[in-house]
Amino acid sequence: MVDVYKGGLLEDKVVLITGASSGIGAAAAFVFAREGASVVLAARREERLTALTAELNGKGFRASSVVCDVTRAEDVRRAVAHATERFGGFDGAFNNAGIGGDQTPLHEMEDEVYDSIFDTNVRGLWNCLRAEIGAMLADGGGAIVNNSSVGGLVAISAAAPYVASKHAVAGLTRAAADEYARLGIRVNAVAPGPTRSEITLGWFARNPGLEETIEAATSQKRTAAPEEVAEAAAWLLSDRSSYVTGVVMPVDGGYLNH
Ligand code: NDP
């Protein structure tokens, strides 16, 4: 029994998800598929991708996976080509791959920390945007959602390069949205607050008391389930948000408003 209802937000769309092997990206694969999309899961950990794709296809959804390191432009081009060839089009992308970093004094931080965060979170997105926009222009337009963070809008207690990288995600979102609006491509971002995933569970484990402090600073007094971020991304990828572009949308339980 295929568990896809008619009128899903992403009916008949082909959507690439980077960072789909865990957390928000894996949740997005299920949410987008439930909304009618054919999903292509991209990340570095092949076994996880294979297991998630098998689970999705086993439920009657349409899913495929491709091993992809977003820091490598060639990998991203291959992932976009895989999506187009496998499902016959390219309508949407959730550029979600990213790495975090603990807050340590900025002046003592090694270059390697800066390099790895910027290579993944900023160059990775740069690589994705170029490949995806090229494919969308050839396919009549599309929608892109990038994953920034509340740390892309204000300072948070994470590594300074992480905060800066997520501000860069917001900047690339706004620049690309303005540049390609006339060509039928919308570009938005979600800015999640603390969400229960591998990044945050490790972060909370290394910093006792941090989770409670963050919950107290959030209007809803809780962290998010990854699916709650994915739901917002699904709407931004869908035609139902057709007049929304260049937005960096907090999905934060009221964290920024508190
Ligand atoms: P996870 O660690 O669970 O997911 C991160 C994903 O990114 C993994 O699938 C990982 O897969 C992938 N990834 C990392 N580096 C690369 C790379 N070089 N190439 C391809 N894929 C890569 O954490 P989250 O789900 O929380 O994180 C997803 C996004 O959400 C990130 O951009 C993060 O900054 C953002 N975010 C998260 C928040 C939170 O509280 N959790 C809050 C705000 C933003 P693999 O290792 O297999 O490559």
PDB file of C-alpha atoms and ligand atoms in Angstrom:
ATOM      1  CA  MET A   1       0.000   0.000   0.000  1.00  0.00           C
ATOM      2  CA  VAL A   2       1.540   3.291  -1.096  1.00  0.00           C
ATOM      3  CA  ASP A   3       1.237   5.781   1.742  1.00  0.00           C
ATOM      4  CA  VAL A   4       1.269   8.923  -0.443  1.00  0.00           C
ATOM      5  CA  TYR A   5      -1.866  11.008  -0.399  1.00  0.00           C
ATOM      6  CA  LYS A   6      -2.958  13.108  -3.343  1.00  0.00           C
ATOM      7  CA  GLY A   7      -2.420  16.797  -3.005  1.00  0.00           C
ATOM      8  CA  GLY A   8       0.838  16.360  -1.071  1.00  0.00           C
ATOM      9  CA  LEU A   9       2.923  19.510  -0.830  1.00  0.00           C
ATOM     10  CA  LEU A  10       5.628  18.063  -3.077  1.00  0.00           C
ATOM     11  CA  GLU A  11       3.556  15.913  -5.416  1.00  0.00           C
ATOM     12  CA  ASP A  12       5.586  14.896  -8.527  1.00  0.00           C
ATOM     13  CA  LYS A  13       8.673  16.870  -7.512  1.00  0.00           C
ATOM     14  CA  VAL A  14      12.229  15.526  -7.575  1.00  0.00           C
ATOM     15  CA  VAL A  15      14.110  16.794  -4.529  1.00  0.00           C
ATOM     16  CA  LEU A  16      17.771  16.376  -3.574  1.00  0.00           C
ATOM     17  CA  ILE A  17      18.590  16.394   0.155  1.00  0.00           C
ATOM     18  CA  THR A  18      22.199  16.865   1.264  1.00  0.00           C
ATOM     19  CA  GLY A  19      23.213  15.646   4.702  1.00  0.00           C
ATOM     20  CA  ALA A  20      20.450  13.056   4.453  1.00  0.00           C
ATOM     21  CA  SER A  21      22.217  10.296   6.400  1.00  0.00           C
ATOM     22  CA  SER A  22      21.050  11.519   9.835  1.00  0.00           C
ATOM     23  CA  GLY A  23      19.199  14.171  11.826  1.00  0.00           C
ATOM     24  CA  ILE A  24      17.200  16.828  10.010  1.00  0.00           C
ATOM     25  CA  GLY A  25      18.182  15.554   6.541  1.00  0.00           C
ATOM     26  CA  ALA A  26      17.037  11.980   7.240  1.00  0.00           C
ATOM     27  CA  ALA A  27      13.783  13.298   8.719  1.00  0.00           C
ATOM     28  CA  ALA A  28      13.337  15.473   5.634  1.00  0.00           C
ATOM     29  CA  ALA A  29      13.612  12.420   3.375  1.00  0.00           C
ATOM     30  CA  PHE A  30      10.548  10.880   5.065  1.00  0.00           C
ATOM     31  CA  VAL A  31       8.577  14.138   5.294  1.00  0.00           C
ATOM     32  CA  PHE A  32       9.222  15.095   1.638  1.00  0.00           C
ATOM     33  CA  ALA A  33       8.473  11.553   0.416  1.00  0.00           C
ATOM     34  CA  ARG A  34       5.224  11.514   2.400  1.00  0.00           C
ATOM     35  CA  GLU A  35       4.366  14.808   0.659  1.00  0.00           C
ATOM     36  CA  GLY A  36       4.744  13.128  -2.718  1.00  0.00           C
ATOM     37  CA  ALA A  37       8.355  13.892  -3.702  1.00  0.00           C
ATOM     38  CA  SER A  38      10.856  11.550  -5.274  1.00  0.00           C
ATOM     39  CA  VAL A  39      13.814  12.018  -2.960  1.00  0.00           C
ATOM     40  CA  VAL A  40      17.535  11.675  -3.553  1.00  0.00           C
ATOM     41  CA  LEU A  41      19.532  11.285  -0.365  1.00  0.00           C
ATOM     42  CA  ALA A  42      23.126  12.553  -0.444  1.00  0.00           C
ATOM     43  CA  ALA A  43      25.843  12.371   2.224  1.00  0.00           C
ATOM     44  CA  ARG A  44      29.184  10.643   2.857  1.00  0.00           C
ATOM     45  CA  ARG A  45      28.090   7.626   4.967  1.00  0.00           C
ATOM     46  CA  GLU A  46      26.994   5.102   2.355  1.00  0.00           C
ATOM     47  CA  GLU A  47      25.616   2.404   4.678  1.00  0.00           C
ATOM     48  CA  ARG A  48      23.248   4.847   6.333  1.00  0.00           C
ATOM     49  CA  LEU A  49      22.040   6.146   2.981  1.00  0.00           C
ATOM     50  CA  THR A  50      21.479   2.624   1.720  1.00  0.00           C
ATOM     51  CA  ALA A  51      19.477   1.668   4.817  1.00  0.00           C
ATOM     52  CA  LEU A  52      17.332   4.820   4.732  1.00  0.00           C
ATOM     53  CA  THR A  53      16.658   4.468   1.008  1.00  0.00           C
ATOM     54  CA  ALA A  54      15.667   0.818   1.455  1.00  0.00           C
ATOM     55  CA  GLU A  55      13.292   1.821   4.264  1.00  0.00           C
ATOM     56  CA  LEU A  56      11.710   4.552   2.142  1.00  0.00           C
ATOM     57  CA  ASN A  57      11.289   2.331  -0.904  1.00  0.00           C
ATOM     58  CA  GLY A  58       9.955  -0.431   1.366  1.00  0.00           C
ATOM     59  CA  LYS A  59       7.187   1.946   2.461  1.00  0.00           C
ATOM     60  CA  GLY A  60       6.248   2.539  -1.176  1.00  0.00           C
ATOM     61  CA  PHE A  61       7.990   5.901  -1.555  1.00  0.00           C
ATOM     62  CA  ARG A  62      10.383   6.824  -4.359  1.00  0.00           C
ATOM     63  CA  ALA A  63      13.942   7.213  -3.082  1.00  0.00           C
ATOM     64  CA  SER A  64      17.490   6.884  -4.311  1.00  0.00           C
ATOM     65  CA  SER A  65      20.844   7.731  -2.785  1.00  0.00           C
ATOM     66  CA  VAL A  66      24.227   8.970  -3.877  1.00  0.00           C
ATOM     67  CA  VAL A  67      27.457   9.223  -1.916  1.00  0.00           C
ATOM     68  CA  CYS A  68      28.483  12.859  -1.974  1.00  0.00           C
ATOM     69  CA  ASP A  69      30.933  15.040  -0.099  1.00  0.00           C
ATOM     70  CA  VAL A  70      29.600  18.573  -0.553  1.00  0.00           C
ATOM     71  CA  THR A  71      33.096  20.044  -0.219  1.00  0.00           C
ATOM     72  CA  ARG A  72      33.838  18.510  -3.648  1.00  0.00           C
ATOM     73  CA  ALA A  73      32.141  20.278  -6.549  1.00  0.00           C
ATOM     74  CA  GLU A  74      32.406  17.160  -8.721  1.00  0.00           C
ATOM     75  CA  ASP A  75      30.544  15.057  -6.121  1.00  0.00           C
ATOM     76  CA  VAL A  76      27.709  17.571  -6.012  1.00  0.00           C
ATOM     77  CA  ARG A  77      27.456  17.753  -9.812  1.00  0.00           C
ATOM     78  CA  ARG A  78      27.254  13.949  -9.833  1.00  0.00           C
ATOM     79  CA  ALA A  79      24.496  13.983  -7.201  1.00  0.00           C
ATOM     80  CA  VAL A  80      22.419  16.490  -9.180  1.00  0.00           C
ATOM     81  CA  ALA A  81      22.946  14.499 -12.389  1.00  0.00           C
ATOM     82  CA  HIS A  82      21.935  11.311 -10.528  1.00  0.00           C
ATOM     83  CA  ALA A  83      18.675  12.942  -9.400  1.00  0.00           C
ATOM     84  CA  THR A  84      17.853  14.169 -12.881  1.00  0.00           C
ATOM     85  CA  GLU A  85      18.660  10.844 -14.551  1.00  0.00           C
ATOM     86  CA  ARG A  86      17.013   8.631 -11.928  1.00  0.00           C
ATOM     87  CA  PHE A  87      13.719  10.528 -11.678  1.00  0.00           C
ATOM     88  CA  GLY A  88      13.591  12.534 -14.920  1.00  0.00           C
ATOM     89  CA  GLY A  89      13.770  16.097 -13.594  1.00  0.00           C
ATOM     90  CA  PHE A  90      15.134  18.379 -10.927  1.00  0.00           C
ATOM     91  CA  ASP A  91      12.681  20.549  -9.007  1.00  0.00           C
ATOM     92  CA  GLY A  92      14.019  21.124  -5.529  1.00  0.00           C
ATOM     93  CA  ALA A  93      16.988  20.916  -3.186  1.00  0.00           C
ATOM     94  CA  PHE A  94      17.318  20.996   0.573  1.00  0.00           C
ATOM     95  CA  ASN A  95      20.922  22.034   1.194  1.00  0.00           C
ATOM     96  CA  ASN A  96      21.139  20.736   4.716  1.00  0.00           C
ATOM     97  CA  ALA A  97      24.637  19.224   5.049  1.00  0.00           C
ATOM     98  CA  GLY A  98      26.625  20.933   7.753  1.00  0.00           C
ATOM     99  CA  ILE A  99      28.957  20.459  10.666  1.00  0.00           C
ATOM    100  CA  GLY A 100      28.997  22.155  14.043  1.00  0.00           C
ATOM    101  CA  GLY A 101      31.725  23.246  16.403  1.00  0.00           C
ATOM    102  CA  ASP A 102      31.968  23.853  20.134  1.00  0.00           C
ATOM    103  CA  GLN A 103      32.436  27.372  21.433  1.00  0.00           C
ATOM    104  CA  THR A 104      36.085  27.745  22.418  1.00  0.00           C
ATOM    105  CA  PRO A 105      37.894  31.082  22.648  1.00  0.00           C
ATOM    106  CA  LEU A 106      38.106  32.431  19.119  1.00  0.00           C
ATOM    107  CA  HIS A 107      41.683  33.668  19.535  1.00  0.00           C
ATOM    108  CA  GLU A 108      42.864  30.177  20.520  1.00  0.00           C
ATOM    109  CA  MET A 109      41.092  28.293  17.760  1.00  0.00           C
ATOM    110  CA  GLU A 110      43.150  26.362  15.197  1.00  0.00           C
ATOM    111  CA  ASP A 111      42.945  27.180  11.495  1.00  0.00           C
ATOM    112  CA  GLU A 112      41.773  23.607  10.882  1.00  0.00           C
ATOM    113  CA  VAL A 113      38.530  24.254  12.781  1.00  0.00           C
ATOM    114  CA  TYR A 114      37.783  27.348  10.706  1.00  0.00           C
ATOM    115  CA  ASP A 115      38.725  25.534   7.484  1.00  0.00           C
ATOM    116  CA  SER A 116      36.594  22.459   8.080  1.00  0.00           C
ATOM    117  CA  ILE A 117      33.518  24.452   9.148  1.00  0.00           C
ATOM    118  CA  PHE A 118      33.759  26.889   6.240  1.00  0.00           C
ATOM    119  CA  ASP A 119      34.609  24.169   3.709  1.00  0.00           C
ATOM    120  CA  THR A 120      31.490  22.197   4.623  1.00  0.00           C
ATOM    121  CA  ASN A 121      28.954  24.870   5.528  1.00  0.00           C
ATOM    122  CA  VAL A 122      29.881  27.594   3.026  1.00  0.00           C
ATOM    123  CA  ARG A 123      31.914  26.083   0.177  1.00  0.00           C
ATOM    124  CA  GLY A 124      29.625  23.052   0.347  1.00  0.00           C
ATOM    125  CA  LEU A 125      26.580  25.257  -0.147  1.00  0.00           C
ATOM    126  CA  TRP A 126      28.391  27.196  -2.888  1.00  0.00           C
ATOM    127  CA  ASN A 127      29.049  23.918  -4.709  1.00  0.00           C
ATOM    128  CA  CYS A 128      25.421  22.867  -4.269  1.00  0.00           C
ATOM    129  CA  LEU A 129      23.919  26.145  -5.458  1.00  0.00           C
ATOM    130  CA  ARG A 130      25.966  26.209  -8.653  1.00  0.00           C
ATOM    131  CA  ALA A 131      25.130  22.639  -9.651  1.00  0.00           C
ATOM    132  CA  GLU A 132      21.478  22.867  -8.625  1.00  0.00           C
ATOM    133  CA  ILE A 133      20.751  26.231 -10.228  1.00  0.00           C
ATOM    134  CA  GLY A 134      22.313  25.037 -13.500  1.00  0.00           C
ATOM    135  CA  ALA A 135      20.044  21.975 -13.505  1.00  0.00           C
ATOM    136  CA  MET A 136      16.951  23.995 -12.546  1.00  0.00           C
ATOM    137  CA  LEU A 137      17.531  26.552 -15.285  1.00  0.00           C
ATOM    138  CA  ALA A 138      17.614  23.677 -17.757  1.00  0.00           C
ATOM    139  CA  ASP A 139      14.406  22.232 -16.256  1.00  0.00           C
ATOM    140  CA  GLY A 140      12.181  25.322 -16.100  1.00  0.00           C
ATOM    141  CA  GLY A 141      12.895  26.562 -12.565  1.00  0.00           C
ATOM    142  CA  GLY A 142      12.652  25.208  -9.043  1.00  0.00           C
ATOM    143  CA  ALA A 143      12.968  25.896  -5.356  1.00  0.00           C
ATOM    144  CA  ILE A 144      15.941  25.683  -3.017  1.00  0.00           C
ATOM    145  CA  VAL A 145      15.964  25.657   0.779  1.00  0.00           C
ATOM    146  CA  ASN A 146      19.259  26.078   2.602  1.00  0.00           C
ATOM    147  CA  ASN A 147      19.792  25.119   6.222  1.00  0.00           C
ATOM    148  CA  SER A 148      21.150  28.080   8.163  1.00  0.00           C
ATOM    149  CA  SER A 149      20.572  28.319  11.938  1.00  0.00           C
ATOM    150  CA  VAL A 150      19.414  30.792  14.533  1.00  0.00           C
ATOM    151  CA  GLY A 151      23.204  31.187  14.678  1.00  0.00           C
ATOM    152  CA  GLY A 152      22.927  32.586  11.144  1.00  0.00           C
ATOM    153  CA  LEU A 153      20.873  35.490  12.469  1.00  0.00           C
ATOM    154  CA  VAL A 154      22.359  36.167  15.924  1.00  0.00           C
ATOM    155  CA  ALA A 155      25.366  34.970  17.951  1.00  0.00           C
ATOM    156  CA  ILE A 156      24.829  31.650  19.786  1.00  0.00           C
ATOM    157  CA  SER A 157      27.117  29.645  22.064  1.00  0.00           C
ATOM    158  CA  ALA A 158      28.759  27.661  19.265  1.00  0.00           C
ATOM    159  CA  ALA A 159      32.169  28.090  17.616  1.00  0.00           C
ATOM    160  CA  ALA A 160      32.549  31.566  16.107  1.00  0.00           C
ATOM    161  CA  PRO A 161      33.304  30.098  12.649  1.00  0.00           C
ATOM    162  CA  TYR A 162      30.030  28.137  12.872  1.00  0.00           C
ATOM    163  CA  VAL A 163      28.082  31.333  13.608  1.00  0.00           C
ATOM    164  CA  ALA A 164      29.904  33.124  10.776  1.00  0.00           C
ATOM    165  CA  SER A 165      29.345  30.226   8.372  1.00  0.00           C
ATOM    166  CA  LYS A 166      25.609  30.215   9.052  1.00  0.00           C
ATOM    167  CA  HIS A 167      25.465  33.987   8.471  1.00  0.00           C
ATOM    168  CA  ALA A 168      27.154  33.237   5.135  1.00  0.00           C
ATOM    169  CA  VAL A 169      24.417  30.688   4.384  1.00  0.00           C
ATOM    170  CA  ALA A 170      21.865  33.465   4.960  1.00  0.00           C
ATOM    171  CA  GLY A 171      23.860  35.782   2.689  1.00  0.00           C
ATOM    172  CA  LEU A 172      24.139  33.260  -0.139  1.00  0.00           C
ATOM    173  CA  THR A 173      20.415  32.580   0.218  1.00  0.00           C
ATOM    174  CA  ARG A 174      19.509  36.247  -0.183  1.00  0.00           C
ATOM    175  CA  ALA A 175      21.951  36.840  -3.048  1.00  0.00           C
ATOM    176  CA  ALA A 176      20.852  33.790  -5.029  1.00  0.00           C
ATOM    177  CA  ALA A 177      17.168  34.529  -4.377  1.00  0.00           C
ATOM    178  CA  ASP A 178      17.495  38.005  -5.825  1.00  0.00           C
ATOM    179  CA  GLU A 179      19.599  36.899  -8.774  1.00  0.00           C
ATOM    180  CA  TYR A 180      17.381  34.019  -9.905  1.00  0.00           C
ATOM    181  CA  ALA A 181      13.862  35.189  -8.997  1.00  0.00           C
ATOM    182  CA  ARG A 182      13.232  36.377 -12.533  1.00  0.00           C
ATOM    183  CA  LEU A 183      14.344  32.992 -13.872  1.00  0.00           C
ATOM    184  CA  GLY A 184      11.820  30.964 -11.905  1.00  0.00           C
ATOM    185  CA  ILE A 185      13.979  29.821  -9.006  1.00  0.00           C
ATOM    186  CA  ARG A 186      13.073  30.627  -5.405  1.00  0.00           C
ATOM    187  CA  VAL A 187      15.771  30.399  -2.732  1.00  0.00           C
ATOM    188  CA  ASN A 188      14.964  30.442   0.980  1.00  0.00           C
ATOM    189  CA  ALA A 189      16.504  29.153   4.177  1.00  0.00           C
ATOM    190  CA  VAL A 190      15.334  27.672   7.426  1.00  0.00           C
ATOM    191  CA  ALA A 191      17.055  28.871  10.574  1.00  0.00           C
ATOM    192  CA  PRO A 192      16.489  26.089  13.100  1.00  0.00           C
ATOM    193  CA  GLY A 193      16.801  26.525  16.814  1.00  0.00           C
ATOM    194  CA  PRO A 194      18.202  23.639  18.853  1.00  0.00           C
ATOM    195  CA  THR A 195      17.034  20.408  17.262  1.00  0.00           C
ATOM    196  CA  ARG A 196      17.590  16.883  18.598  1.00  0.00           C
ATOM    197  CA  SER A 197      20.194  15.382  16.231  1.00  0.00           C
ATOM    198  CA  GLU A 198      23.730  14.014  16.327  1.00  0.00           C
ATOM    199  CA  ILE A 199      25.228  17.536  16.265  1.00  0.00           C
ATOM    200  CA  THR A 200      23.263  18.715  19.297  1.00  0.00           C
ATOM    201  CA  LEU A 201      23.249  15.478  21.291  1.00  0.00           C
ATOM    202  CA  GLY A 202      27.067  15.486  21.158  1.00  0.00           C
ATOM    203  CA  TRP A 203      27.148  19.200  21.956  1.00  0.00           C
ATOM    204  CA  PHE A 204      24.842  18.761  24.967  1.00  0.00           C
ATOM    205  CA  ALA A 205      26.835  15.738  26.193  1.00  0.00           C
ATOM    206  CA  ARG A 206      30.075  17.738  26.125  1.00  0.00           C
ATOM    207  CA  ASN A 207      28.522  20.785  27.806  1.00  0.00           C
ATOM    208  CA  PRO A 208      26.508  19.780  30.892  1.00  0.00           C
ATOM    209  CA  GLY A 209      23.628  22.159  31.624  1.00  0.00           C
ATOM    210  CA  LEU A 210      23.608  23.659  28.122  1.00  0.00           C
ATOM    211  CA  GLU A 211      20.427  21.876  27.021  1.00  0.00           C
ATOM    212  CA  GLU A 212      18.514  23.166  30.058  1.00  0.00           C
ATOM    213  CA  THR A 213      19.850  26.698  29.482  1.00  0.00           C
ATOM    214  CA  ILE A 214      18.730  26.640  25.846  1.00  0.00           C
ATOM    215  CA  GLU A 215      15.303  25.245  26.719  1.00  0.00           C
ATOM    216  CA  ALA A 216      14.856  28.012  29.286  1.00  0.00           C
ATOM    217  CA  ALA A 217      15.744  30.595  26.606  1.00  0.00           C
ATOM    218  CA  THR A 218      13.089  29.234  24.204  1.00  0.00           C
ATOM    219  CA  SER A 219       9.434  30.313  24.377  1.00  0.00           C
ATOM    220  CA  GLN A 220       8.224  26.722  23.925  1.00  0.00           C
ATOM    221  CA  LYS A 221      10.699  25.487  26.615  1.00  0.00           C
ATOM    222  CA  ARG A 222      11.858  22.544  24.506  1.00  0.00           C
ATOM    223  CA  THR A 223      14.121  21.574  21.642  1.00  0.00           C
ATOM    224  CA  ALA A 224      12.746  20.595  18.221  1.00  0.00           C
ATOM    225  CA  ALA A 225      12.281  17.179  16.695  1.00  0.00           C
ATOM    226  CA  PRO A 226      14.114  17.028  13.328  1.00  0.00           C
ATOM    227  CA  GLU A 227      10.755  16.512  11.593  1.00  0.00           C
ATOM    228  CA  GLU A 228       9.552  19.933  12.738  1.00  0.00           C
ATOM    229  CA  VAL A 229      12.359  21.605  10.789  1.00  0.00           C
ATOM    230  CA  ALA A 230      11.739  19.331   7.794  1.00  0.00           C
ATOM    231  CA  GLU A 231       8.047  20.314   7.713  1.00  0.00           C
ATOM    232  CA  ALA A 232       8.985  23.990   7.315  1.00  0.00           C
ATOM    233  CA  ALA A 233      11.472  23.131   4.578  1.00  0.00           C
ATOM    234  CA  ALA A 234       8.786  21.101   2.762  1.00  0.00           C
ATOM    235  CA  TRP A 235       6.472  24.104   2.643  1.00  0.00           C
ATOM    236  CA  LEU A 236       9.240  26.390   1.407  1.00  0.00           C
ATOM    237  CA  LEU A 237      10.089  23.870  -1.332  1.00  0.00           C
ATOM    238  CA  SER A 238       6.459  23.573  -2.393  1.00  0.00           C
ATOM    239  CA  ASP A 239       4.442  25.672  -4.830  1.00  0.00           C
ATOM    240  CA  ARG A 240       2.306  26.775  -1.881  1.00  0.00           C
ATOM    241  CA  SER A 241       5.062  29.236  -0.929  1.00  0.00           C
ATOM    242  CA  SER A 242       5.216  30.591  -4.498  1.00  0.00           C
ATOM    243  CA  TYR A 243       5.587  34.266  -3.470  1.00  0.00           C
ATOM    244  CA  VAL A 244       8.234  33.614  -0.796  1.00  0.00           C
ATOM    245  CA  THR A 245      11.868  34.079  -1.738  1.00  0.00           C
ATOM    246  CA  GLY A 246      15.004  35.382  -0.018  1.00  0.00           C
ATOM    247  CA  VAL A 247      13.599  34.552   3.413  1.00  0.00           C
ATOM    248  CA  VAL A 248      15.642  33.106   6.276  1.00  0.00           C
ATOM    249  CA  MET A 249      12.845  31.622   8.358  1.00  0.00           C
ATOM    250  CA  PRO A 250      13.397  30.841  12.042  1.00  0.00           C
ATOM    251  CA  VAL A 251      12.052  27.435  13.057  1.00  0.00           C
ATOM    252  CA  ASP A 252      12.979  27.867  16.664  1.00  0.00           C
ATOM    253  CA  GLY A 253      10.087  27.503  19.095  1.00  0.00           C
ATOM    254  CA  GLY A 254      10.322  31.219  19.766  1.00  0.00           C
ATOM    255  CA  TYR A 255      14.058  31.248  20.664  1.00  0.00           C
ATOM    256  CA  LEU A 256      14.802  34.473  18.758  1.00  0.00           C
ATOM    257  CA  ASN A 257      11.617  36.119  19.982  1.00  0.00           C
ATOM    258  CA  HIS A 258      12.106  35.278  23.662  1.00  0.00           C
TER     259      HIS A 258
HETATM  260  P1  NDP B   1      23.575  15.745  11.858  1.00  0.00           P
HETATM  261  O1  NDP B   1      24.986  15.679  12.322  1.00  0.00           O
HETATM  262  O2  NDP B   1      22.651  14.654  12.258  1.00  0.00           O
HETATM  263  O3  NDP B   1      23.519  15.853  10.281  1.00  0.00           O
HETATM  264  C1  NDP B   1      24.507  16.467   9.507  1.00  0.00           C
HETATM  265  C2  NDP B   1      24.457  15.849   8.134  1.00  0.00           C
HETATM  266  O4  NDP B   1      25.386  16.512   7.285  1.00  0.00           O
HETATM  267  C3  NDP B   1      24.824  14.370   8.144  1.00  0.00           C
HETATM  268  O5  NDP B   1      23.913  13.681   7.317  1.00  0.00           O
HETATM  269  C4  NDP B   1      26.208  14.345   7.528  1.00  0.00           C
HETATM  270  O6  NDP B   1      26.353  13.141   6.822  1.00  0.00           O
HETATM  271  C5  NDP B   1      26.132  15.532   6.590  1.00  0.00           C
HETATM  272  N1  NDP B   1      27.435  16.062   6.223  1.00  0.00           N
HETATM  273  C6  NDP B   1      28.387  16.601   7.015  1.00  0.00           C
HETATM  274  N2  NDP B   1      29.469  16.944   6.286  1.00  0.00           N
HETATM  275  C7  NDP B   1      29.171  16.617   4.996  1.00  0.00           C
HETATM  276  C8  NDP B   1      29.880  16.699   3.785  1.00  0.00           C
HETATM  277  N3  NDP B   1      31.127  17.201   3.708  1.00  0.00           N
HETATM  278  N4  NDP B   1      29.272  16.281   2.654  1.00  0.00           N
HETATM  279  C9  NDP B   1      28.029  15.760   2.684  1.00  0.00           C
HETATM  280  N5  NDP B   1      27.317  15.640   3.812  1.00  0.00           N
HETATM  281  C10 NDP B   1      27.885  16.066   4.952  1.00  0.00           C
HETATM  282  O7  NDP B   1      23.032  17.143  12.377  1.00  0.00           O
HETATM  283  P2  NDP B   1      21.721  18.005  12.023  1.00  0.00           P
HETATM  284  O8  NDP B   1      20.700  17.172  11.381  1.00  0.00           O
HETATM  285  O9  NDP B   1      21.364  18.743  13.229  1.00  0.00           O
HETATM  286  O10 NDP B   1      22.327  19.061  11.000  1.00  0.00           O
HETATM  287  C11 NDP B   1      21.764  19.332   9.748  1.00  0.00           C
HETATM  288  C12 NDP B   1      21.920  20.811   9.464  1.00  0.00           C
HETATM  289  O11 NDP B   1      21.118  21.552  10.382  1.00  0.00           O
HETATM  290  C13 NDP B   1      23.338  21.364   9.589  1.00  0.00           C
HETATM  291  O12 NDP B   1      23.609  22.244   8.534  1.00  0.00           O
HETATM  292  C14 NDP B   1      23.273  22.127  10.912  1.00  0.00           C
HETATM  293  O13 NDP B   1      24.219  23.163  10.972  1.00  0.00           O
HETATM  294  C15 NDP B   1      21.850  22.643  10.859  1.00  0.00           C
HETATM  295  N6  NDP B   1      21.324  23.064  12.136  1.00  0.00           N
HETATM  296  C16 NDP B   1      21.141  22.162  13.145  1.00  0.00           C
HETATM  297  C17 NDP B   1      20.642  22.568  14.360  1.00  0.00           C
HETATM  298  C18 NDP B   1      20.439  21.630  15.478  1.00  0.00           C
HETATM  299  O14 NDP B   1      20.161  22.075  16.588  1.00  0.00           O
HETATM  300  N7  NDP B   1      20.554  20.325  15.271  1.00  0.00           N
HETATM  301  C19 NDP B   1      20.279  23.964  14.603  1.00  0.00           C
HETATM  302  C20 NDP B   1      20.512  24.831  13.483  1.00  0.00           C
HETATM  303  C21 NDP B   1      21.012  24.385  12.303  1.00  0.00           C
HETATM  304  P3  NDP B   1      27.708  12.325   6.555  1.00  0.00           P
HETATM  305  O15 NDP B   1      28.531  12.407   7.806  1.00  0.00           O
HETATM  306  O16 NDP B   1      27.212  10.961   6.245  1.00  0.00           O
HETATM  307  O17 NDP B   1      28.341  12.984   5.382  1.00  0.00           O
END
